[in-house]
Amino acid sequence: MGALEFLPPAAEDMEEPFKVEIAELYRLAQSALDEARNFRAEIQPDFLIESLFKVGTSAGGRRPKAIINLNPETGECYSGQVAAPAPGYVPMIIKFDEHSDIPTTRIEYSYYLMAKDAGLNMMPSRLVEGGPAAHFLTERFDRREGKKVHVQTLAAMNPDADSYESLFDTACRIGILPSELKQLFLLTVMNVIGGNVDDHNKNFSFLMEDDGVWHTAPAYDFTFSVDPSAPGYVNRHSMTVCNRNCDIGRGDLLELAKRYNIKGADALIEKAVGVVSRYEDYARQAGIDGYWLQKIKEETAYRIENMCETTRN
Ligand SMILES: Nc1ncnc2c1ncn2[C@@H]1O[C@H](COP(=O)(O)OP(=O)(O)OP(=O)(O)O)[C@@H](O)[C@H]1O
Ligand SMILES: [Mg+2]
């Protein structure tokens, strides 16, 4: 699109691991954002800024993030673009605290805690807190024991996918096992009940093992993405269930389950309802209170109410 072109880096210095400081990267990301807001960003040749670009530009997505190798014992952190300098480093994505009115990283962490309790498969994740900032760290599923794992998003496999039915169709076409279809169904239910309306086709992935068998990737970017200050049409799900992108009810979810032969759908919905209705506990663990706790409780309570209906006209 447009006049800008992407040239993959070819410089030799990209091949060597280099050390980075999370706080420093965060400070630079913040000042870049502040400058962008004032429309007067001027990027000077600067080693640290260069290192921010190197770690920060390959994960994609909307939020500021970086790819790192972290030693959980020492807290030491290296660029994640190349292999870690020594054993003991874990490949991770760090999503930076955006210091906006929305505590996005804390909310994402509270949703991670809920997902785990609901039985949804996600990579181990945590918050790193430094002063008032809280960054969200998650382990990468596309790296395992120093090796790369082949991953494709739903968008790459089926660019037109704009419904959960097309997600399941794609999954069935590549031979995903019933137990993993069940995971996808649980993710669908959690997105609907939890208010993750940013459920576009880049937020689902499949990964292939060495033996050539496809699997569903662990869930990621699972968070509250309703904007309470926006009109209703802004807060519709990106992907539909039974042609609905809002007010999705239990009947719609059960119909989806029936179509793809998901066993025990009712029990999965019940489990999800039970977990999401205890949101306050998860919010407290993640350090969320006040306005956002209230808004998430209100929105999810409304969504849980939709789960009481079994039929629709
Ligand atoms: N744990 C992970 N392991 C490997 N790849 C991941 C992981 N989490 C996310 N990704 C990849 O990185 C991309 C960006 O991550 P994520 O979706 O969390 O960011 P985001 O900025 O919140 O995205 P969005 O633009 O959807 O709001 C994802 O589309 C996915 O391809
Ligand atoms: Mg995303």
Short mmCIF file of N, CA, C and O in Angstrom, two decimals, residues 221-276:
data_model
loop_
_atom_site.label_atom_id
_atom_site.label_comp_id
_atom_site.label_asym_id
_atom_site.label_seq_id
_atom_site.Cartn_x
_atom_site.Cartn_y
_atom_site.Cartn_z
N ASP A 221 -3.35 -12.72 22.59
CA ASP A 221 -4.09 -11.46 22.42
C ASP A 221 -5.53 -11.61 22.91
O ASP A 221 -6.45 -11.05 22.32
N PHE A 222 -5.68 -12.37 24.00
CA PHE A 222 -7.01 -12.59 24.57
C PHE A 222 -7.20 -11.55 25.67
O PHE A 222 -6.55 -11.60 26.72
N THR A 223 -8.06 -10.57 25.41
CA THR A 223 -8.23 -9.48 26.36
C THR A 223 -9.57 -8.79 26.16
O THR A 223 -10.29 -9.07 25.18
N PHE A 224 -9.91 -7.92 27.08
CA PHE A 224 -11.15 -7.13 26.96
C PHE A 224 -10.91 -6.04 25.91
O PHE A 224 -10.01 -5.23 26.07
N SER A 225 -11.71 -6.02 24.85
CA SER A 225 -11.44 -5.01 23.82
C SER A 225 -12.69 -4.22 23.44
O SER A 225 -12.75 -3.62 22.37
N VAL A 226 -13.67 -4.21 24.34
CA VAL A 226 -14.83 -3.34 24.15
C VAL A 226 -14.43 -1.94 24.60
O VAL A 226 -13.75 -1.77 25.61
N ASP A 227 -14.79 -0.94 23.81
CA ASP A 227 -14.54 0.45 24.21
C ASP A 227 -15.83 0.99 24.82
O ASP A 227 -16.79 1.28 24.11
N PRO A 228 -15.85 1.14 26.17
CA PRO A 228 -17.11 1.52 26.82
C PRO A 228 -17.59 2.91 26.42
O PRO A 228 -18.77 3.22 26.56
N SER A 229 -16.68 3.75 25.88
CA SER A 229 -17.11 5.11 25.54
C SER A 229 -17.57 5.20 24.08
O SER A 229 -17.99 6.27 23.63
N ALA A 230 -17.48 4.09 23.34
CA ALA A 230 -17.81 4.14 21.90
C ALA A 230 -19.24 3.67 21.67
O ALA A 230 -19.79 2.91 22.48
N PRO A 231 -19.83 4.09 20.56
CA PRO A 231 -21.18 3.59 20.24
C PRO A 231 -21.15 2.09 19.95
O PRO A 231 -20.09 1.54 19.59
N GLY A 232 -22.29 1.45 20.08
CA GLY A 232 -22.39 -0.01 19.98
C GLY A 232 -21.78 -0.61 18.73
O GLY A 232 -21.12 -1.64 18.78
N TYR A 233 -21.95 0.08 17.58
CA TYR A 233 -21.48 -0.55 16.33
C TYR A 233 -19.97 -0.72 16.30
O TYR A 233 -19.45 -1.57 15.57
N VAL A 234 -19.25 0.09 17.11
CA VAL A 234 -17.79 -0.01 17.15
C VAL A 234 -17.39 -1.29 17.89
O VAL A 234 -16.33 -1.86 17.64
N ASN A 235 -18.26 -1.72 18.79
CA ASN A 235 -17.90 -2.83 19.68
C ASN A 235 -18.42 -4.18 19.21
O ASN A 235 -18.61 -5.09 20.01
N ARG A 236 -18.66 -4.31 17.92
CA ARG A 236 -19.11 -5.60 17.40
C ARG A 236 -17.91 -6.52 17.20
O ARG A 236 -16.81 -6.05 16.89
N HIS A 237 -18.14 -7.81 17.36
CA HIS A 237 -17.07 -8.78 17.12
C HIS A 237 -16.58 -8.69 15.67
O HIS A 237 -17.38 -8.45 14.75
N SER A 238 -15.27 -8.89 15.48
CA SER A 238 -14.73 -8.87 14.11
C SER A 238 -15.18 -10.10 13.34
O SER A 238 -15.33 -10.06 12.13
N MET A 239 -15.38 -11.22 14.05
CA MET A 239 -15.85 -12.44 13.39
C MET A 239 -17.22 -12.80 13.94
O MET A 239 -17.47 -12.68 15.15
N THR A 240 -18.08 -13.28 13.07
CA THR A 240 -19.46 -13.58 13.47
C THR A 240 -19.61 -15.03 13.94
O THR A 240 -18.82 -15.90 13.59
N VAL A 241 -20.65 -15.25 14.74
CA VAL A 241 -21.12 -16.61 15.06
C VAL A 241 -22.57 -16.64 14.59
O VAL A 241 -23.37 -15.79 15.01
N CYS A 242 -22.92 -17.59 13.74
CA CYS A 242 -24.28 -17.67 13.18
C CYS A 242 -24.72 -16.30 12.62
O CYS A 242 -25.83 -15.83 12.92
N ASN A 243 -23.84 -15.66 11.90
CA ASN A 243 -24.10 -14.36 11.27
C ASN A 243 -24.30 -13.21 12.25
O ASN A 243 -24.73 -12.13 11.85
N ARG A 244 -24.04 -13.42 13.51
CA ARG A 244 -24.18 -12.33 14.48
C ARG A 244 -22.82 -11.81 14.90
O ARG A 244 -21.93 -12.61 15.18
N ASN A 245 -22.72 -10.48 14.99
CA ASN A 245 -21.48 -9.91 15.52
C ASN A 245 -21.71 -9.16 16.84
O ASN A 245 -20.82 -8.52 17.37
N CYS A 246 -22.94 -9.25 17.35
CA CYS A 246 -23.22 -8.74 18.69
C CYS A 246 -24.37 -9.55 19.27
O CYS A 246 -25.05 -10.28 18.54
N ASP A 247 -24.55 -9.42 20.59
CA ASP A 247 -25.62 -10.16 21.27
C ASP A 247 -25.61 -11.65 20.92
O ASP A 247 -26.66 -12.26 20.64
N ILE A 248 -24.43 -12.22 20.89
CA ILE A 248 -24.32 -13.66 20.59
C ILE A 248 -24.79 -14.43 21.83
O ILE A 248 -24.32 -14.15 22.95
N GLY A 249 -25.72 -15.35 21.64
CA GLY A 249 -26.30 -16.06 22.77
C GLY A 249 -25.86 -17.51 22.85
O GLY A 249 -25.14 -18.01 21.97
N ARG A 250 -26.30 -18.17 23.92
CA ARG A 250 -25.95 -19.58 24.10
C ARG A 250 -26.41 -20.41 22.90
O ARG A 250 -25.70 -21.30 22.45
N GLY A 251 -27.62 -20.08 22.37
CA GLY A 251 -28.14 -20.83 21.24
C GLY A 251 -27.20 -20.77 20.04
O GLY A 251 -27.00 -21.77 19.35
N ASP A 252 -26.60 -19.59 19.80
CA ASP A 252 -25.67 -19.44 18.67
C ASP A 252 -24.43 -20.31 18.89
O ASP A 252 -23.95 -20.98 17.97
N LEU A 253 -23.92 -20.27 20.12
CA LEU A 253 -22.71 -21.05 20.41
C LEU A 253 -22.98 -22.55 20.29
O LEU A 253 -22.15 -23.30 19.77
N LEU A 254 -24.17 -22.95 20.77
CA LEU A 254 -24.50 -24.39 20.70
C LEU A 254 -24.68 -24.84 19.26
O LEU A 254 -24.32 -25.96 18.90
N GLU A 255 -25.21 -23.93 18.43
CA GLU A 255 -25.37 -24.26 17.02
C GLU A 255 -23.99 -24.46 16.36
O GLU A 255 -23.78 -25.39 15.58
N LEU A 256 -23.08 -23.58 16.72
CA LEU A 256 -21.70 -23.69 16.20
C LEU A 256 -21.10 -25.04 16.63
O LEU A 256 -20.51 -25.77 15.82
N ALA A 257 -21.30 -25.37 17.91
CA ALA A 257 -20.75 -26.63 18.45
C ALA A 257 -21.34 -27.83 17.73
O ALA A 257 -20.63 -28.78 17.39
N LYS A 258 -22.65 -27.75 17.48
CA LYS A 258 -23.32 -28.88 16.81
C LYS A 258 -22.76 -29.07 15.41
O LYS A 258 -22.45 -30.19 14.99
N ARG A 259 -22.59 -27.95 14.72
CA ARG A 259 -22.12 -28.01 13.33
C ARG A 259 -20.74 -28.67 13.24
O ARG A 259 -20.44 -29.37 12.28
N TYR A 260 -19.89 -28.44 14.24
CA TYR A 260 -18.52 -28.98 14.17
C TYR A 260 -18.32 -30.15 15.16
O TYR A 260 -17.19 -30.49 15.48
N ASN A 261 -19.44 -30.68 15.63
CA ASN A 261 -19.40 -31.90 16.43
C ASN A 261 -18.54 -31.74 17.70
O ASN A 261 -17.75 -32.62 18.03
N ILE A 262 -18.69 -30.59 18.37
CA ILE A 262 -17.94 -30.35 19.61
C ILE A 262 -18.72 -30.98 20.76
O ILE A 262 -19.86 -30.59 21.02
N LYS A 263 -18.09 -31.92 21.45
CA LYS A 263 -18.78 -32.59 22.56
C LYS A 263 -18.65 -31.75 23.85
O LYS A 263 -17.63 -31.10 24.05
N GLY A 264 -19.69 -31.82 24.66
CA GLY A 264 -19.64 -31.16 25.98
C GLY A 264 -19.64 -29.64 25.91
O GLY A 264 -19.09 -28.96 26.77
N ALA A 265 -20.30 -29.09 24.85
CA ALA A 265 -20.29 -27.63 24.66
C ALA A 265 -20.95 -26.91 25.84
O ALA A 265 -20.45 -25.87 26.31
N ASP A 266 -22.07 -27.48 26.32
CA ASP A 266 -22.78 -26.84 27.42
C ASP A 266 -21.89 -26.69 28.65
O ASP A 266 -21.85 -25.64 29.30
N ALA A 267 -21.15 -27.76 28.94
CA ALA A 267 -20.28 -27.74 30.12
C ALA A 267 -19.16 -26.70 29.93
O ALA A 267 -18.78 -26.00 30.90
N LEU A 268 -18.66 -26.57 28.71
CA LEU A 268 -17.61 -25.57 28.47
C LEU A 268 -18.16 -24.16 28.67
O LEU A 268 -17.49 -23.29 29.25
N ILE A 269 -19.39 -23.94 28.21
CA ILE A 269 -20.00 -22.62 28.39
C ILE A 269 -20.18 -22.33 29.88
O ILE A 269 -19.87 -21.25 30.38
N GLU A 270 -20.66 -23.35 30.61
CA GLU A 270 -20.87 -23.18 32.05
C GLU A 270 -19.56 -22.84 32.77
O GLU A 270 -19.50 -21.97 33.63
N LYS A 271 -18.51 -23.54 32.39
CA LYS A 271 -17.20 -23.32 33.00
C LYS A 271 -16.76 -21.86 32.74
O LYS A 271 -16.32 -21.15 33.65
N ALA A 272 -16.92 -21.44 31.47
CA ALA A 272 -16.51 -20.08 31.10
C ALA A 272 -17.33 -19.04 31.86
O ALA A 272 -16.78 -18.05 32.38
N VAL A 273 -18.64 -19.28 31.96
CA VAL A 273 -19.52 -18.34 32.68
C VAL A 273 -19.06 -18.25 34.14
O VAL A 273 -18.94 -17.15 34.71
N GLY A 274 -18.77 -19.41 34.74
CA GLY A 274 -18.34 -19.43 36.15
C GLY A 274 -17.07 -18.61 36.36
O GLY A 274 -16.97 -17.82 37.31
N VAL A 275 -16.11 -18.76 35.45
CA VAL A 275 -14.84 -18.05 35.60
C VAL A 275 -15.04 -16.55 35.38
O VAL A 275 -14.60 -15.71 36.19
N VAL A 276 -15.71 -16.19 34.27
CA VAL A 276 -15.83 -14.76 33.95
C VAL A 276 -16.68 -14.03 35.00
O VAL A 276 -16.45 -12.85 35.29
#
